[in-house]
């Protein structure tokens, strides 16, 4: 870090928010999975949009690239440095305004944690439409930058569907503010939704105007044992037509349940072990339990089911699904793939996974694959454990990624359903986007960040 740049950064945020000591920067330099890490020249922690603007101007002047970071729960290496960048941590941008009851909207600083946003919305009798297991750390800015999905997409859509306005600072320090939250506003290009999925490559999000959804406090959750993915899918298709309050449908398998039981010490959900399970949730203002019980009673796909109509029981059932990511990480550094295929083809895709992965891990006796995901969107998380960390592990990991992502391409799917492309999937972007689309994205990037200052190497290769 040059003395000149350091002085400019200190002028913007104060000495105590320019971190250079490795004991302080360490947690910003490695991602949540432990797979991606690099040394930053420093970590800066602004507390206002104006400070972000000053910092970006200083970095642009000195041609030092910037890596943008929120809660650092991203799973594709997009928010951690490769080497020598300034890490811009947004967690101090944590202002959360009162809910605007007239519009059912709220404005949140980019560093507001998802759980804090949810609490604020619920205190006002509303709720936020996106929910995911990293809720205590993931930030509003990170959620928008990755267009996060999560467990309620079936009911409310992804982050892109929740956003009505944003404030963003461009690489040269220019501030664009569009926070009035007009649900109908056709005055040209929508720069706000362009930020959804931009992964920090177009600008630094500092504030977001969000739409809230009705609070549906009465919940019924069922863990349903089924034979395979095809039966889970036909069960979901049936429930879509019989229960209007369906809000989540999560697919897990025996191998994942065994792992989370071992890791989190959970009891067996049923006396017998079944090959696959569908976790469904219904949410409404009035108790949806009877409707769910009745609907499941008519479904031949159900091998066994346990239903919770109270909050503690519902939480206990959700743990079989929600502890998957943590349990996988606790077992070692995973090869992580987050893909989607057209939902009708998901059973065939899952059946073909072992043959695709197998050749790359034949000589790795401990390799095991854990698959789970959001069934309604055909979105499956494929995690291969026991490979990274062995000799030649990184090469094998690439071979696994390549095989799975090519299979996804063959099925007309996407190589990143919700985690983003990050640094991890850049080289496979062409499997999901045409050369013309990539050229258009590159043109947008060049227009807003001509020097390639922000998150170089993320999403688009340099
Ligand atoms: C246990 C667990 C469960 C998860 N479950 C889900 C899930 O169900 N669905 C899902 O979609 N994701 C999930 N994730 C992934 C992750 O939580 C999301 O991608 C989340 O949106 C990242 O938010 P963050 O604040 O941690 O961002 P970070 O990890 O800090 O950054 C992620 C990306 O966004 C960019 N970014 C961050 N803040 C800003 C900003 N203010 N302006 C511009 N760019 C920014 C970064 O540069 C980076 O490219 C999960 C992660 C974990 C650990």
PDB file of C-alpha atoms and ligand atoms in Angstrom, residues 32 68-75 78-79 90 110 132-134 138-139 141-143 145-146 148-150 199-200 203-205 325 374 418-419 455, ligand 1:
ATOM      1  CA  UNK A  32     -16.894 -18.698   3.561  1.00  0.00           C
ATOM      2  CA  UNK A  68     -16.341  -5.200  -2.872  1.00  0.00           C
ATOM      3  CA  UNK A  69     -17.440  -7.183   0.167  1.00  0.00           C
ATOM      4  CA  UNK A  70     -20.631  -7.423   2.226  1.00  0.00           C
ATOM      5  CA  UNK A  71     -21.142 -10.239   4.741  1.00  0.00           C
ATOM      6  CA  UNK A  72     -18.619 -12.508   2.976  1.00  0.00           C
ATOM      7  CA  UNK A  73     -21.081 -15.411   2.811  1.00  0.00           C
ATOM      8  CA  UNK A  74     -20.810 -15.649  -0.980  1.00  0.00           C
ATOM      9  CA  UNK A  75     -19.890 -19.116  -2.234  1.00  0.00           C
ATOM     10  CA  UNK A  78     -16.454 -12.982  -5.787  1.00  0.00           C
ATOM     11  CA  UNK A  79     -15.920 -10.932  -2.630  1.00  0.00           C
ATOM     12  CA  UNK A  90     -19.677  -2.333   3.405  1.00  0.00           C
ATOM     13  CA  UNK A 110     -26.049  -2.010   1.886  1.00  0.00           C
ATOM     14  CA  UNK A 132     -31.812 -18.008   3.230  1.00  0.00           C
ATOM     15  CA  UNK A 133     -29.731 -19.827   5.819  1.00  0.00           C
ATOM     16  CA  UNK A 134     -26.941 -17.180   5.856  1.00  0.00           C
ATOM     17  CA  UNK A 138     -25.507 -11.870   4.453  1.00  0.00           C
ATOM     18  CA  UNK A 139     -26.081  -8.172   3.702  1.00  0.00           C
ATOM     19  CA  UNK A 141     -25.917  -5.166  -0.810  1.00  0.00           C
ATOM     20  CA  UNK A 142     -24.548  -8.688  -1.239  1.00  0.00           C
ATOM     21  CA  UNK A 143     -28.031 -10.119  -1.690  1.00  0.00           C
ATOM     22  CA  UNK A 145     -25.324  -7.945  -6.090  1.00  0.00           C
ATOM     23  CA  UNK A 146     -25.741 -11.744  -6.299  1.00  0.00           C
ATOM     24  CA  UNK A 148     -29.862 -14.093  -4.127  1.00  0.00           C
ATOM     25  CA  UNK A 149     -32.660 -16.619  -4.291  1.00  0.00           C
ATOM     26  CA  UNK A 150     -33.114 -18.878  -1.277  1.00  0.00           C
ATOM     27  CA  UNK A 199     -21.592  -9.180  -8.446  1.00  0.00           C
ATOM     28  CA  UNK A 200     -19.846  -5.913  -7.645  1.00  0.00           C
ATOM     29  CA  UNK A 203     -20.746  -0.287  -9.032  1.00  0.00           C
ATOM     30  CA  UNK A 204     -20.834  -0.342  -5.258  1.00  0.00           C
ATOM     31  CA  UNK A 205     -24.377  -0.545  -3.898  1.00  0.00           C
ATOM     32  CA  UNK A 325     -24.458 -26.019   3.775  1.00  0.00           C
ATOM     33  CA  UNK A 374     -34.833 -25.769  -4.378  1.00  0.00           C
ATOM     34  CA  UNK A 418     -28.334 -18.324  -7.420  1.00  0.00           C
ATOM     35  CA  UNK A 419     -24.779 -18.041  -6.022  1.00  0.00           C
ATOM     36  CA  UNK A 455     -13.879  -6.786  -8.880  1.00  0.00           C
TER      37      UNK A 455
HETATM   38  C1  LIG B   1     -25.087 -21.161   4.927  1.00  0.00           C
HETATM   39  C2  LIG B   1     -25.277 -20.439   3.610  1.00  0.00           C
HETATM   40  C3  LIG B   1     -26.479 -20.582   2.925  1.00  0.00           C
HETATM   41  C4  LIG B   1     -26.691 -19.886   1.741  1.00  0.00           C
HETATM   42  N1  LIG B   1     -27.886 -20.049   1.092  1.00  0.00           N
HETATM   43  C5  LIG B   1     -28.122 -19.356  -0.039  1.00  0.00           C
HETATM   44  C6  LIG B   1     -29.371 -19.494  -0.725  1.00  0.00           C
HETATM   45  O1  LIG B   1     -30.242 -20.254  -0.326  1.00  0.00           O
HETATM   46  N2  LIG B   1     -29.559 -18.738  -1.832  1.00  0.00           N
HETATM   47  C7  LIG B   1     -28.613 -17.877  -2.321  1.00  0.00           C
HETATM   48  O2  LIG B   1     -28.867 -17.198  -3.320  1.00  0.00           O
HETATM   49  N3  LIG B   1     -27.416 -17.757  -1.707  1.00  0.00           N
HETATM   50  C8  LIG B   1     -27.153 -18.465  -0.590  1.00  0.00           C
HETATM   51  N4  LIG B   1     -25.936 -18.342   0.031  1.00  0.00           N
HETATM   52  C9  LIG B   1     -24.901 -17.483  -0.571  1.00  0.00           C
HETATM   53  C10 LIG B   1     -24.813 -16.072   0.012  1.00  0.00           C
HETATM   54  O3  LIG B   1     -25.386 -15.989   1.280  1.00  0.00           O
HETATM   55  C11 LIG B   1     -25.481 -15.064  -0.902  1.00  0.00           C
HETATM   56  O4  LIG B   1     -24.792 -15.041  -2.134  1.00  0.00           O
HETATM   57  C12 LIG B   1     -25.520 -13.634  -0.342  1.00  0.00           C
HETATM   58  O5  LIG B   1     -26.300 -12.862  -1.223  1.00  0.00           O
HETATM   59  C13 LIG B   1     -24.163 -12.978  -0.195  1.00  0.00           C
HETATM   60  O6  LIG B   1     -24.299 -11.797   0.590  1.00  0.00           O
HETATM   61  P1  LIG B   1     -23.020 -11.172   1.322  1.00  0.00           P
HETATM   62  O7  LIG B   1     -23.423  -9.886   1.937  1.00  0.00           O
HETATM   63  O8  LIG B   1     -22.408 -12.161   2.232  1.00  0.00           O
HETATM   64  O9  LIG B   1     -22.081 -10.864   0.079  1.00  0.00           O
HETATM   65  P2  LIG B   1     -20.512 -11.171  -0.106  1.00  0.00           P
HETATM   66  O10 LIG B   1     -20.239 -12.614   0.039  1.00  0.00           O
HETATM   67  O11 LIG B   1     -19.722 -10.260   0.711  1.00  0.00           O
HETATM   68  O12 LIG B   1     -20.356 -10.762  -1.652  1.00  0.00           O
HETATM   69  C14 LIG B   1     -20.987 -11.508  -2.663  1.00  0.00           C
HETATM   70  C15 LIG B   1     -20.807 -10.784  -4.010  1.00  0.00           C
HETATM   71  O13 LIG B   1     -21.523  -9.545  -3.980  1.00  0.00           O
HETATM   72  C16 LIG B   1     -20.637  -8.430  -4.140  1.00  0.00           C
HETATM   73  N5  LIG B   1     -21.096  -7.399  -3.222  1.00  0.00           N
HETATM   74  C17 LIG B   1     -21.296  -7.510  -1.872  1.00  0.00           C
HETATM   75  N6  LIG B   1     -21.762  -6.361  -1.364  1.00  0.00           N
HETATM   76  C18 LIG B   1     -21.866  -5.493  -2.410  1.00  0.00           C
HETATM   77  C19 LIG B   1     -22.285  -4.136  -2.530  1.00  0.00           C
HETATM   78  N7  LIG B   1     -22.710  -3.442  -1.482  1.00  0.00           N
HETATM   79  N8  LIG B   1     -22.236  -3.543  -3.758  1.00  0.00           N
HETATM   80  C20 LIG B   1     -21.816  -4.230  -4.851  1.00  0.00           C
HETATM   81  N9  LIG B   1     -21.415  -5.519  -4.788  1.00  0.00           N
HETATM   82  C21 LIG B   1     -21.439  -6.143  -3.594  1.00  0.00           C
HETATM   83  C22 LIG B   1     -19.259  -8.973  -3.833  1.00  0.00           C
HETATM   84  O14 LIG B   1     -18.239  -8.248  -4.518  1.00  0.00           O
HETATM   85  C23 LIG B   1     -19.365 -10.412  -4.307  1.00  0.00           C
HETATM   86  O15 LIG B   1     -19.156 -10.480  -5.702  1.00  0.00           O
HETATM   87  C24 LIG B   1     -25.684 -19.048   1.211  1.00  0.00           C
HETATM   88  C25 LIG B   1     -24.474 -18.907   1.903  1.00  0.00           C
HETATM   89  C26 LIG B   1     -24.263 -19.602   3.078  1.00  0.00           C
HETATM   90  C27 LIG B   1     -22.971 -19.417   3.784  1.00  0.00           C
END
